[in-house]
Every structure is written in structure tokens, then in C-alpha cells.
Amino acid sequence: MKVKIGVSVRHVHICEKDFKYLFGEDATLTFKCDLSQKGDFSCEQTVTLKTDKNEINNVRILGPFRDKTQVEISKTDSYILGINPPIRDSGDLDGSEKITLCHKDKYLNLNEGCIIANRHIHMSERDSFKLGYYNNQKVKVKIKGEKSAILENVSIKVKDNYSLELHIDTDDANATLVNNGDICEVIENE
Amino acid sequence: MKVKIGVSVRHVHICEKDFKYLFGEDATLTFKCDLSQKGDFSCEQTVTLKTDKNEINNVRILGPFRDKTQVEISKTDSYILGINPPIRDSGDLDGSEKITLCHKDKYLNLNEGCIIANRHIHMSERDSFKLGYYNNQKVKVKIKGEKSAILENVSIKVKDNYSLELHIDTDDANATLVNNGDICEVIENE
């Protein structure tokens, strides 16, 4: 099975309450562009990620609002920030890393919410039936090229409106010289 | 075969002429600490890597002197700097990327010399006979863990005094959560 690759740069999913605290009661998520998964979009708003050691500016907020604020960074980012976020599925935030979000003079201290996202493949229910995969199944993907690799522990994520796409972070992408929109192959079920 | 992993952070190998230009006629490479390969050492001296787009400070010089100055960075670094170095074996610099090295008020413009180093395994002649590998052979290595992967296109580099060690860059290391000194397995010849 061939699958398109989406490279996830560090970003923030935010709950409405946290957003209003940072940007003001009257602020709303400002649409910048659509993302590949239907309904997801990139916002004009960005925040600064801050820790005791360092900070990273211009980190994009993605919409729509989530129930809980979630910060996704790479291992490389975690070294810059001096923190140790766990490898997690999106939404699985219990006991994850603490981090501070800043916008202008507003500082929001999160006791948890920072993760490194698991490699995962978005798949519609229709595709999962047709192709023979199931939710939370672990597969491997083969990436070709000068720094070719087989990435393991890739989770299949099935939801009705998902478009078929592998999501990897910038560390995986840069290690294998992958660009957004490149194609990989799912080579094996586990 | 199990092999220890060495993670190569961005660094500079320098020729004596370029070093004297940057640090002065009377300067010498100042020993900081030994590296894993016999005779190689980290120096107290660092330089700034500079391009039209950006710069990266505190990039370590490694000794001893080489015949030609060579800058090794990761793909992540290349995005920061806005350049496009090729994937190369050490020493294979023809037509590689240009870059500028700076120290204080000295600027050294290299027309070529910047590369992303090939994944490679250092191996002594003795080990190559004993283990059945040959110089420039391509192998794959399996890295275990939460972000496990099989890294392909790994070159065997045989030289008399080499210690058995896989060298990967920080992108490969961060994508697979590897730390310096971790162990991987060579799983297959190609």
C-alpha cells in the first residue's frame, strides 16, 4: 500500500479557554489555510514555547479547538527546550511533559500536555475495510532514497472522515530526507 | 552483529591553512577530549557557520588537521542555514555545498566542503576479516525502542586502526531516540 506523507512541524492544539486567556476574550481562531485532514486548519496565531532553559518562537496553533491543549514537538525541539516529553498518541496526555505557552504578556503554565507524537497513519473506515487494517494496528513503512529507512511502530488511526496519510515529525522526515507530499509504502503488518 | 552507536553532532574538520587564517599564525588545535576513533579529538576551538540566511554558533572543530576543510551538518541544520548539502562519505567533497566559517573578525568562504555525512560503520581490518564485511559494503542497522527503525544505506568503512562503531547524525539519532553509546544490530547485508 502506497501512502502520502505529511510532515508535522511543531504545533499546538488549543482548548478555547486557554486560547481566550492568551489572546483575549474576544479573540477567535483566525483561519490561515486548510490542512490535509478535513476540518483541520492552520491559524494565523502563533505562541512561544517556554521552559526554564530556552524558548521556541512562532509555533503555529492548529484549529479547530480541542478539549485539552496539546503541544507536539520533536526530540530535537525537546533538547533545545531541555525537557523530556513522552512518545504518545494524540490526546493521550496523562502525565505528559509540562510546558509554558506565551503570547505577548500572557503566560500559560501547563502541568501536562507536551508530547512527541507517535508515527501514525490516518485512515477512513472505508479504507480500513477495503485495505484490511484496523484501528491502533502497528505497521512499518518503507521510505526510499539516499537515507532510506523502515520506520516501525506506526499506528493506524481509523476515523470516518480521515484521509489516508502517514504523519511523521520533522526528525523522522529530516533523517530520511522526506518532504511533505512524498510517498511511502506500508510494507508489513505486525 | 551488535555495534555501539556514536552520534555525530555538527562539526568541522579543518586544514592547517584554514585554521591559521581563522585563529592566527601562532594558533594550534587545543585538545579538549578524545573521541572514540583512535587519534581523533575534540578541540576547544569552535567556529560559526554562516550563510546568506542564518548562522549557527559554537560549532566544534575536530582534530587532527585534514588535507581539506570539511563541514558536517544535519538536514535539520541545513534548513536553519538555508542550504542544500549532499549526502556524502567523509572526504568526498567535489561539488559539495558552499559555506562560510567565522571566528571573531575572520571570515573564510568555502566554495565547497559542506556535506551531510553518510551513515557509516567504522571497522578495523581485523574485524572486517573476522566478521565477514568489506570496505564500502552497504548494510542495514536495526535500532530498537519506542521509535524503532531500520536504517539503510549504511557504509562499512574499513581502516586498520578503526574501532567498531556506527556513526549517525543527530537527525537519525533523534528520529530513533538514540543516545551516544547505545547499541544497534547489523541485520542484513545488501
mmCIF file of C-alpha atoms in Angstrom:
data_model
loop_
_atom_site.group_PDB
_atom_site.id
_atom_site.type_symbol
_atom_site.label_atom_id
_atom_site.label_comp_id
_atom_site.label_asym_id
_atom_site.label_seq_id
_atom_site.Cartn_x
_atom_site.Cartn_y
_atom_site.Cartn_z
ATOM 1 C CA MET A 1 0.000 0.000 0.000
ATOM 2 C CA LYS A 2 1.358 3.412 -1.015
ATOM 3 C CA VAL A 3 0.597 6.322 1.306
ATOM 4 C CA LYS A 4 1.252 10.052 1.065
ATOM 5 C CA ILE A 5 3.431 11.536 3.791
ATOM 6 C CA GLY A 6 2.552 14.618 5.837
ATOM 7 C CA VAL A 7 5.393 16.121 7.876
ATOM 8 C CA SER A 8 4.219 17.613 11.190
ATOM 9 C CA VAL A 9 6.264 20.589 12.274
ATOM 10 C CA ARG A 10 5.981 21.514 15.986
ATOM 11 C CA HIS A 11 2.484 22.861 16.683
ATOM 12 C CA VAL A 12 -0.165 23.493 19.313
ATOM 13 C CA HIS A 13 -3.758 22.238 19.554
ATOM 14 C CA ILE A 14 -5.537 24.509 21.996
ATOM 15 C CA CYS A 15 -8.728 24.488 24.066
ATOM 16 C CA GLU A 16 -10.986 27.530 23.872
ATOM 17 C CA LYS A 17 -10.376 28.561 27.488
ATOM 18 C CA ASP A 18 -6.564 28.570 27.101
ATOM 19 C CA PHE A 19 -6.851 30.416 23.779
ATOM 20 C CA LYS A 20 -9.013 33.168 25.290
ATOM 21 C CA TYR A 21 -6.588 33.508 28.196
ATOM 22 C CA LEU A 22 -3.644 34.028 25.820
ATOM 23 C CA PHE A 23 -5.304 36.081 23.072
ATOM 24 C CA GLY A 24 -8.196 37.803 24.848
ATOM 25 C CA GLU A 25 -11.891 37.127 25.452
ATOM 26 C CA ASP A 26 -12.928 38.451 22.033
ATOM 27 C CA ALA A 27 -10.283 36.614 20.003
ATOM 28 C CA THR A 28 -11.147 33.775 17.650
ATOM 29 C CA LEU A 29 -9.002 31.282 15.771
ATOM 30 C CA THR A 30 -8.047 33.019 12.527
ATOM 31 C CA PHE A 31 -8.042 30.707 9.506
ATOM 32 C CA LYS A 32 -4.723 30.642 7.604
ATOM 33 C CA CYS A 33 -5.001 27.509 5.432
ATOM 34 C CA ASP A 34 -6.569 24.074 5.308
ATOM 35 C CA LEU A 35 -4.600 21.031 6.428
ATOM 36 C CA SER A 36 -4.804 17.645 4.755
ATOM 37 C CA GLN A 37 -7.259 16.156 7.258
ATOM 38 C CA LYS A 38 -10.758 17.517 6.578
ATOM 39 C CA GLY A 39 -11.778 20.224 9.059
ATOM 40 C CA ASP A 40 -8.255 20.796 10.391
ATOM 41 C CA PHE A 41 -6.693 24.157 9.650
ATOM 42 C CA SER A 42 -3.632 26.211 10.376
ATOM 43 C CA CYS A 43 -4.249 29.511 12.225
ATOM 44 C CA GLU A 44 -2.652 32.908 11.878
ATOM 45 C CA GLN A 45 -1.962 32.832 15.629
ATOM 46 C CA THR A 46 1.327 31.525 16.991
ATOM 47 C CA VAL A 47 2.728 31.166 20.508
ATOM 48 C CA THR A 48 6.151 30.924 22.102
ATOM 49 C CA LEU A 49 7.030 27.662 23.861
ATOM 50 C CA LYS A 50 8.982 28.431 27.025
ATOM 51 C CA THR A 51 10.887 26.338 29.568
ATOM 52 C CA ASP A 52 13.451 27.097 32.270
ATOM 53 C CA LYS A 53 16.200 26.501 29.695
ATOM 54 C CA ASN A 54 15.055 28.120 26.493
ATOM 55 C CA GLU A 55 12.222 29.121 24.201
ATOM 56 C CA ILE A 56 10.995 28.488 20.643
ATOM 57 C CA ASN A 57 9.085 31.274 18.895
ATOM 58 C CA ASN A 58 6.409 31.291 16.217
ATOM 59 C CA VAL A 59 4.880 27.918 16.993
ATOM 60 C CA ARG A 60 1.696 27.557 14.966
ATOM 61 C CA ILE A 61 -1.728 26.996 16.518
ATOM 62 C CA LEU A 62 -3.907 24.488 14.654
ATOM 63 C CA GLY A 63 -7.699 24.565 14.703
ATOM 64 C CA PRO A 64 -10.409 23.702 15.490
ATOM 65 C CA PHE A 65 -10.416 23.919 19.291
ATOM 66 C CA ARG A 66 -9.664 20.729 21.224
ATOM 67 C CA ASP A 67 -10.956 19.693 24.651
ATOM 68 C CA LYS A 68 -7.456 19.967 26.077
ATOM 69 C CA THR A 69 -4.399 21.917 24.969
ATOM 70 C CA GLN A 70 -1.718 19.709 23.410
ATOM 71 C CA VAL A 71 1.795 20.711 22.319
ATOM 72 C CA GLU A 72 3.553 18.469 19.787
ATOM 73 C CA ILE A 73 7.301 18.860 19.352
ATOM 74 C CA SER A 74 10.196 16.767 18.044
ATOM 75 C CA LYS A 75 13.029 15.191 20.056
ATOM 76 C CA THR A 76 15.324 17.853 18.547
ATOM 77 C CA ASP A 77 12.989 20.554 19.909
ATOM 78 C CA SER A 78 12.971 18.825 23.310
ATOM 79 C CA TYR A 79 16.784 19.136 23.519
ATOM 80 C CA ILE A 80 16.546 22.837 22.661
ATOM 81 C CA LEU A 81 13.939 23.286 25.413
ATOM 82 C CA GLY A 82 15.614 20.945 27.909
ATOM 83 C CA ILE A 83 12.518 18.832 28.527
ATOM 84 C CA ASN A 84 11.641 15.169 28.095
ATOM 85 C CA PRO A 85 8.163 14.677 26.585
ATOM 86 C CA PRO A 86 6.906 11.106 26.135
ATOM 87 C CA ILE A 87 6.080 9.459 22.783
ATOM 88 C CA ARG A 88 2.286 9.447 22.731
ATOM 89 C CA ASP A 89 -0.820 9.165 20.591
ATOM 90 C CA SER A 90 -2.612 12.462 20.120
ATOM 91 C CA GLY A 91 -4.990 13.037 23.052
ATOM 92 C CA ASP A 92 -3.127 10.715 25.447
ATOM 93 C CA LEU A 93 -1.785 13.427 27.726
ATOM 94 C CA ASP A 94 -1.894 11.994 31.271
ATOM 95 C CA GLY A 95 1.460 12.595 32.934
ATOM 96 C CA SER A 96 2.959 14.108 29.785
ATOM 97 C CA GLU A 97 5.536 16.925 29.939
ATOM 98 C CA LYS A 98 4.831 20.363 31.359
ATOM 99 C CA ILE A 99 5.478 23.465 29.275
ATOM 100 C CA THR A 100 4.611 27.155 29.167
ATOM 101 C CA LEU A 101 2.842 28.886 26.258
ATOM 102 C CA CYS A 102 3.336 32.634 25.869
ATOM 103 C CA HIS A 103 1.706 35.351 23.801
ATOM 104 C CA LYS A 104 2.775 38.939 24.468
ATOM 105 C CA ASP A 105 2.465 39.451 28.254
ATOM 106 C CA LYS A 106 0.367 36.321 28.856
ATOM 107 C CA TYR A 107 1.977 33.141 30.214
ATOM 108 C CA LEU A 108 0.042 29.876 30.397
ATOM 109 C CA ASN A 109 1.734 27.171 32.503
ATOM 110 C CA LEU A 110 0.581 23.685 31.522
ATOM 111 C CA ASN A 111 1.269 20.952 34.085
ATOM 112 C CA GLU A 112 0.994 18.427 31.284
ATOM 113 C CA GLY A 113 0.259 18.449 27.550
ATOM 114 C CA CYS A 114 3.610 18.346 25.748
ATOM 115 C CA ILE A 115 4.289 15.161 23.753
ATOM 116 C CA ILE A 116 6.277 13.784 20.845
ATOM 117 C CA ALA A 117 3.590 12.341 18.572
ATOM 118 C CA ASN A 118 3.666 8.686 17.628
ATOM 119 C CA ARG A 119 4.191 7.967 13.952
ATOM 120 C CA HIS A 120 0.679 7.288 12.655
ATOM 121 C CA ILE A 121 -1.396 6.737 9.509
ATOM 122 C CA HIS A 122 -4.788 8.417 9.221
ATOM 123 C CA MET A 123 -7.281 6.111 7.526
ATOM 124 C CA SER A 124 -11.033 6.319 6.863
ATOM 125 C CA GLU A 125 -13.289 3.448 7.962
ATOM 126 C CA ARG A 126 -13.956 2.759 4.307
ATOM 127 C CA ASP A 127 -10.216 2.463 3.559
ATOM 128 C CA SER A 128 -9.642 0.324 6.646
ATOM 129 C CA PHE A 129 -12.248 -2.211 5.444
ATOM 130 C CA LYS A 130 -11.045 -2.084 1.859
ATOM 131 C CA LEU A 131 -7.340 -2.357 2.699
ATOM 132 C CA GLY A 132 -7.629 -4.717 5.654
ATOM 133 C CA TYR A 133 -6.265 -2.640 8.517
ATOM 134 C CA TYR A 134 -7.764 -1.901 11.933
ATOM 135 C CA ASN A 135 -7.623 0.931 14.444
ATOM 136 C CA ASN A 136 -4.452 1.043 16.573
ATOM 137 C CA GLN A 137 -2.782 -1.642 14.461
ATOM 138 C CA LYS A 138 1.002 -1.246 14.319
ATOM 139 C CA VAL A 139 2.660 -1.315 10.887
ATOM 140 C CA LYS A 140 6.011 -0.464 9.303
ATOM 141 C CA VAL A 141 6.626 1.975 6.494
ATOM 142 C CA LYS A 142 9.439 1.928 3.970
ATOM 143 C CA ILE A 143 10.895 5.259 2.921
ATOM 144 C CA LYS A 144 13.129 5.230 -0.145
ATOM 145 C CA GLY A 145 16.016 7.492 -1.036
ATOM 146 C CA GLU A 146 19.644 8.189 -0.189
ATOM 147 C CA LYS A 147 18.857 7.872 3.526
ATOM 148 C CA SER A 148 16.243 5.170 3.131
ATOM 149 C CA ALA A 149 14.772 3.568 6.221
ATOM 150 C CA ILE A 150 11.986 1.420 7.547
ATOM 151 C CA LEU A 151 10.096 3.243 10.282
ATOM 152 C CA GLU A 152 8.446 0.899 12.767
ATOM 153 C CA ASN A 153 5.769 1.295 15.461
ATOM 154 C CA VAL A 154 3.499 3.232 13.115
ATOM 155 C CA SER A 155 -0.106 3.287 14.432
ATOM 156 C CA ILE A 156 -3.121 3.014 12.142
ATOM 157 C CA LYS A 157 -5.717 5.605 13.208
ATOM 158 C CA VAL A 158 -9.171 4.898 11.779
ATOM 159 C CA LYS A 159 -11.897 7.543 11.778
ATOM 160 C CA ASP A 160 -14.742 8.116 9.410
ATOM 161 C CA ASN A 161 -13.570 11.352 7.815
ATOM 162 C CA TYR A 162 -9.798 10.725 7.788
ATOM 163 C CA SER A 163 -7.789 10.963 4.561
ATOM 164 C CA LEU A 164 -5.143 8.293 4.004
ATOM 165 C CA GLU A 165 -1.843 9.846 5.104
ATOM 166 C CA LEU A 166 1.253 8.987 7.156
ATOM 167 C CA HIS A 167 2.123 11.657 9.732
ATOM 168 C CA ILE A 168 5.723 11.834 10.909
ATOM 169 C CA ASP A 169 7.581 14.578 12.758
ATOM 170 C CA THR A 170 10.466 16.670 11.436
ATOM 171 C CA ASP A 171 13.087 14.367 12.995
ATOM 172 C CA ASP A 172 11.785 11.355 11.065
ATOM 173 C CA ALA A 173 11.417 13.487 7.930
ATOM 174 C CA ASN A 174 14.888 15.013 8.109
ATOM 175 C CA ALA A 175 16.546 11.685 8.979
ATOM 176 C CA THR A 176 15.054 10.167 5.813
ATOM 177 C CA LEU A 177 15.138 13.320 3.626
ATOM 178 C CA VAL A 178 11.362 13.267 3.247
ATOM 179 C CA ASN A 179 9.347 16.270 2.088
ATOM 180 C CA ASN A 180 5.675 16.925 2.637
ATOM 181 C CA GLY A 181 3.694 15.053 -0.023
ATOM 182 C CA ASP A 182 6.289 12.346 -0.675
ATOM 183 C CA ILE A 183 5.096 8.742 -0.907
ATOM 184 C CA CYS A 184 5.982 5.783 1.313
ATOM 185 C CA GLU A 185 4.997 2.151 1.314
ATOM 186 C CA VAL A 186 3.380 0.201 4.134
ATOM 187 C CA ILE A 187 5.409 -2.971 3.938
ATOM 188 C CA GLU A 188 4.330 -5.234 6.729
ATOM 189 C CA ASN A 189 1.756 -5.799 9.436
ATOM 190 C CA GLU A 190 2.984 -6.669 12.895
ATOM 191 C CA MET B 1 26.445 -8.289 14.976
ATOM 192 C CA LYS B 2 25.938 -5.730 17.756
ATOM 193 C CA VAL B 3 27.608 -2.356 17.304
ATOM 194 C CA LYS B 4 27.938 0.681 19.561
ATOM 195 C CA ILE B 5 26.431 3.918 18.233
ATOM 196 C CA GLY B 6 28.224 7.251 18.108
ATOM 197 C CA VAL B 7 26.058 10.299 17.425
ATOM 198 C CA SER B 8 27.819 12.959 15.358
ATOM 199 C CA VAL B 9 26.715 16.467 16.195
ATOM 200 C CA ARG B 10 27.504 19.126 13.562
ATOM 201 C CA HIS B 11 31.290 19.665 13.410
ATOM 202 C CA VAL B 12 34.203 20.898 11.337
ATOM 203 C CA HIS B 13 37.338 19.089 10.181
ATOM 204 C CA ILE B 14 39.844 21.755 9.197
ATOM 205 C CA CYS B 15 43.067 22.029 7.207
ATOM 206 C CA GLU B 16 46.030 23.757 8.802
ATOM 207 C CA LYS B 17 45.981 26.682 6.383
ATOM 208 C CA ASP B 18 42.294 27.484 7.019
ATOM 209 C CA PHE B 19 42.791 27.114 10.775
ATOM 210 C CA LYS B 20 45.709 29.566 10.818
ATOM 211 C CA TYR B 21 43.695 32.029 8.736
ATOM 212 C CA LEU B 22 40.818 31.937 11.264
ATOM 213 C CA PHE B 23 42.737 31.667 14.548
ATOM 214 C CA GLY B 24 46.105 33.238 13.743
ATOM 215 C CA GLU B 25 49.535 32.071 12.579
ATOM 216 C CA ASP B 26 50.629 31.011 16.062
ATOM 217 C CA ALA B 27 47.447 29.138 16.988
ATOM 218 C CA THR B 28 47.351 25.370 17.382
ATOM 219 C CA LEU B 29 44.480 22.923 17.784
ATOM 220 C CA THR B 30 43.790 22.824 21.527
ATOM 221 C CA PHE B 31 42.949 19.352 22.815
ATOM 222 C CA LYS B 32 39.591 19.141 24.654
ATOM 223 C CA CYS B 33 38.882 15.399 24.785
ATOM 224 C CA ASP B 34 39.474 12.160 22.911
ATOM 225 C CA LEU B 35 36.855 10.836 20.505
ATOM 226 C CA SER B 36 36.031 7.169 20.074
ATOM 227 C CA GLN B 37 38.197 6.698 16.982
ATOM 228 C CA LYS B 38 41.871 6.497 17.984
ATOM 229 C CA GLY B 39 43.748 9.730 17.262
ATOM 230 C CA ASP B 40 40.620 11.832 16.747
ATOM 231 C CA PHE B 41 39.944 14.534 19.294
ATOM 232 C CA SER B 42 37.587 17.374 20.041
ATOM 233 C CA CYS B 43 39.191 20.843 20.201
ATOM 234 C CA GLU B 44 38.499 23.812 22.456
ATOM 235 C CA GLN B 45 38.093 25.933 19.314
ATOM 236 C CA THR B 46 34.701 26.489 17.733
ATOM 237 C CA VAL B 47 33.520 28.451 14.701
ATOM 238 C CA THR B 48 30.285 29.995 13.494
ATOM 239 C CA LEU B 49 28.710 28.576 10.333
ATOM 240 C CA LYS B 50 27.282 31.382 8.237
ATOM 241 C CA THR B 51 25.097 31.578 5.147
ATOM 242 C CA ASP B 52 23.027 34.298 3.496
ATOM 243 C CA LYS B 53 20.033 33.159 5.532
ATOM 244 C CA ASN B 54 21.305 32.434 9.017
ATOM 245 C CA GLU B 55 24.130 31.271 11.258
ATOM 246 C CA ILE B 56 24.877 28.526 13.793
ATOM 247 C CA ASN B 57 27.304 29.333 16.600
ATOM 248 C CA ASN B 58 29.684 27.205 18.665
ATOM 249 C CA VAL B 59 30.334 24.519 16.068
ATOM 250 C CA ARG B 60 33.136 22.298 17.336
ATOM 251 C CA ILE B 61 36.417 21.797 15.447
ATOM 252 C CA LEU B 62 37.722 18.205 15.484
ATOM 253 C CA GLY B 63 41.411 17.325 15.203
ATOM 254 C CA PRO B 64 43.817 16.341 13.852
ATOM 255 C CA PHE B 65 44.181 18.571 10.765
ATOM 256 C CA ARG B 66 42.763 17.236 7.500
ATOM 257 C CA ASP B 67 44.012 17.901 3.960
ATOM 258 C CA LYS B 68 40.807 19.799 3.181
ATOM 259 C CA THR B 69 38.287 21.566 5.412
ATOM 260 C CA GLN B 70 35.005 19.665 5.738
ATOM 261 C CA VAL B 71 31.816 20.791 7.480
ATOM 262 C CA GLU B 72 29.348 18.087 8.546
ATOM 263 C CA ILE B 73 25.810 19.147 9.414
ATOM 264 C CA SER B 74 22.381 17.515 9.618
ATOM 265 C CA LYS B 75 19.399 18.077 7.304
ATOM 266 C CA THR B 76 17.765 19.993 10.179
ATOM 267 C CA ASP B 77 20.824 22.285 10.302
ATOM 268 C CA SER B 78 20.646 22.732 6.526
ATOM 269 C CA TYR B 79 17.070 24.081 6.808
ATOM 270 C CA ILE B 80 18.201 26.520 9.505
ATOM 271 C CA LEU B 81 21.036 27.684 7.238
ATOM 272 C CA GLY B 82 19.016 27.598 4.011
ATOM 273 C CA ILE B 83 21.490 25.423 2.102
ATOM 274 C CA ASN B 84 21.348 22.025 0.428
ATOM 275 C CA PRO B 85 24.452 19.917 1.167
ATOM 276 C CA PRO B 86 24.683 16.482 -0.482
ATOM 277 C CA ILE B 87 24.789 13.145 1.384
ATOM 278 C CA ARG B 88 28.441 12.118 1.131
ATOM 279 C CA ASP B 89 31.193 9.933 2.530
ATOM 280 C CA SER B 90 33.741 11.867 4.547
ATOM 281 C CA GLY B 91 36.408 13.280 2.220
ATOM 282 C CA ASP B 92 34.187 13.186 -0.889
ATOM 283 C CA LEU B 93 33.779 16.934 -1.244
ATOM 284 C CA ASP B 94 33.782 17.664 -5.002
ATOM 285 C CA GLY B 95 30.838 19.903 -5.811
ATOM 286 C CA SER B 96 29.536 19.817 -2.243
ATOM 287 C CA GLU B 97 27.806 22.826 -0.661
ATOM 288 C CA LYS B 98 29.480 26.180 -0.050
ATOM 289 C CA ILE B 99 29.523 27.703 3.412
ATOM 290 C CA THR B 100 31.310 30.383 5.409
ATOM 291 C CA LEU B 101 33.251 29.743 8.640
ATOM 292 C CA CYS B 102 33.733 32.663 11.038
ATOM 293 C CA HIS B 103 35.850 33.299 14.092
ATOM 294 C CA LYS B 104 35.817 36.823 15.539
ATOM 295 C CA ASP B 105 36.559 39.184 12.602
ATOM 296 C CA LYS B 106 37.785 36.448 10.237
ATOM 297 C CA TYR B 107 35.500 35.051 7.528
ATOM 298 C CA LEU B 108 36.512 32.023 5.471
ATOM 299 C CA ASN B 109 34.339 31.425 2.397
ATOM 300 C CA LEU B 110 34.452 27.803 1.265
ATOM 301 C CA ASN B 111 33.277 27.175 -2.302
ATOM 302 C CA GLU B 112 32.670 23.569 -1.327
ATOM 303 C CA GLY B 113 33.103 21.396 1.760
ATOM 304 C CA CYS B 114 29.724 21.214 3.467
ATOM 305 C CA ILE B 115 28.074 17.776 3.492
ATOM 306 C CA ILE B 116 25.580 15.619 5.349
ATOM 307 C CA ALA B 117 27.617 12.550 6.275
ATOM 308 C CA ASN B 118 26.535 9.121 5.102
ATOM 309 C CA ARG B 119 25.548 6.699 7.846
ATOM 310 C CA HIS B 120 28.658 4.535 8.307
ATOM 311 C CA ILE B 121 30.262 1.872 10.482
ATOM 312 C CA HIS B 122 33.948 2.186 11.368
ATOM 313 C CA MET B 123 35.626 -1.220 11.361
ATOM 314 C CA SER B 124 39.214 -2.388 11.734
ATOM 315 C CA GLU B 125 40.738 -4.711 9.085
ATOM 316 C CA ARG B 126 40.910 -7.396 11.738
ATOM 317 C CA ASP B 127 37.183 -7.062 12.493
ATOM 318 C CA SER B 128 36.311 -6.971 8.791
ATOM 319 C CA PHE B 129 38.059 -10.337 8.231
ATOM 320 C CA LYS B 130 36.663 -11.834 11.408
ATOM 321 C CA LEU B 131 33.088 -10.634 10.858
ATOM 322 C CA GLY B 132 32.981 -11.027 7.069
ATOM 323 C CA TYR B 133 32.432 -7.462 5.905
ATOM 324 C CA TYR B 134 34.313 -5.424 3.298
ATOM 325 C CA ASN B 135 35.127 -1.763 2.744
ATOM 326 C CA ASN B 136 32.266 0.305 1.252
ATOM 327 C CA GLN B 137 29.788 -2.560 1.716
ATOM 328 C CA LYS B 138 26.235 -1.331 2.360
ATOM 329 C CA VAL B 139 24.378 -2.801 5.317
ATOM 330 C CA LYS B 140 21.241 -2.093 7.361
ATOM 331 C CA VAL B 141 21.077 -1.490 11.087
ATOM 332 C CA LYS B 142 18.153 -2.156 13.388
ATOM 333 C CA ILE B 143 17.528 0.338 16.179
ATOM 334 C CA LYS B 144 15.142 -0.745 18.910
ATOM 335 C CA GLY B 145 12.869 1.324 21.124
ATOM 336 C CA GLU B 146 9.640 3.297 21.045
ATOM 337 C CA LYS B 147 10.602 4.851 17.710
ATOM 338 C CA SER B 148 12.386 1.776 16.366
ATOM 339 C CA ALA B 149 13.620 1.777 12.798
ATOM 340 C CA ILE B 150 15.848 0.043 10.308
ATOM 341 C CA LEU B 151 18.356 2.484 8.859
ATOM 342 C CA GLU B 152 19.519 1.513 5.380
ATOM 343 C CA ASN B 153 22.402 2.566 3.120
ATOM 344 C CA VAL B 154 24.931 2.279 5.953
ATOM 345 C CA SER B 155 28.504 2.102 4.600
ATOM 346 C CA ILE B 156 31.156 -0.149 6.144
ATOM 347 C CA LYS B 157 34.418 1.820 6.431
ATOM 348 C CA VAL B 158 37.447 -0.404 6.976
ATOM 349 C CA LYS B 159 40.758 1.003 8.204
ATOM 350 C CA ASP B 160 43.489 -0.560 10.273
ATOM 351 C CA ASN B 161 43.063 1.478 13.442
ATOM 352 C CA TYR B 162 39.265 1.938 13.410
ATOM 353 C CA SER B 163 37.141 0.934 16.405
ATOM 354 C CA LEU B 164 33.863 -0.815 15.655
ATOM 355 C CA GLU B 165 31.176 1.885 15.820
ATOM 356 C CA LEU B 166 28.120 3.108 13.880
ATOM 357 C CA HIS B 167 28.178 6.845 13.217
ATOM 358 C CA ILE B 168 24.850 8.564 12.611
ATOM 359 C CA ASP B 169 23.917 12.228 12.672
ATOM 360 C CA THR B 170 21.593 13.957 15.136
ATOM 361 C CA ASP B 171 18.589 13.622 12.795
ATOM 362 C CA ASP B 172 18.897 9.842 12.697
ATOM 363 C CA ALA B 173 19.572 9.761 16.446
ATOM 364 C CA ASN B 174 16.637 11.992 17.375
ATOM 365 C CA ALA B 175 14.243 10.227 14.997
ATOM 366 C CA THR B 176 15.020 6.912 16.722
ATOM 367 C CA LEU B 177 15.610 8.286 20.268
ATOM 368 C CA VAL B 178 19.218 7.061 20.247
ATOM 369 C CA ASN B 179 21.839 8.331 22.680
ATOM 370 C CA ASN B 180 25.590 8.191 22.285
ATOM 371 C CA GLY B 181 26.810 4.740 23.371
ATOM 372 C CA ASP B 182 23.548 2.896 22.666
ATOM 373 C CA ILE B 183 23.741 -0.430 20.839
ATOM 374 C CA CYS B 184 22.289 -1.380 17.447
ATOM 375 C CA GLU B 185 22.289 -4.553 15.412
ATOM 376 C CA VAL B 186 23.546 -5.013 11.859
ATOM 377 C CA ILE B 187 20.735 -7.143 10.495
ATOM 378 C CA GLU B 188 21.397 -7.745 6.847
ATOM 379 C CA ASN B 189 23.938 -7.405 4.079
ATOM 380 C CA GLU B 190 22.801 -5.953 0.793
#
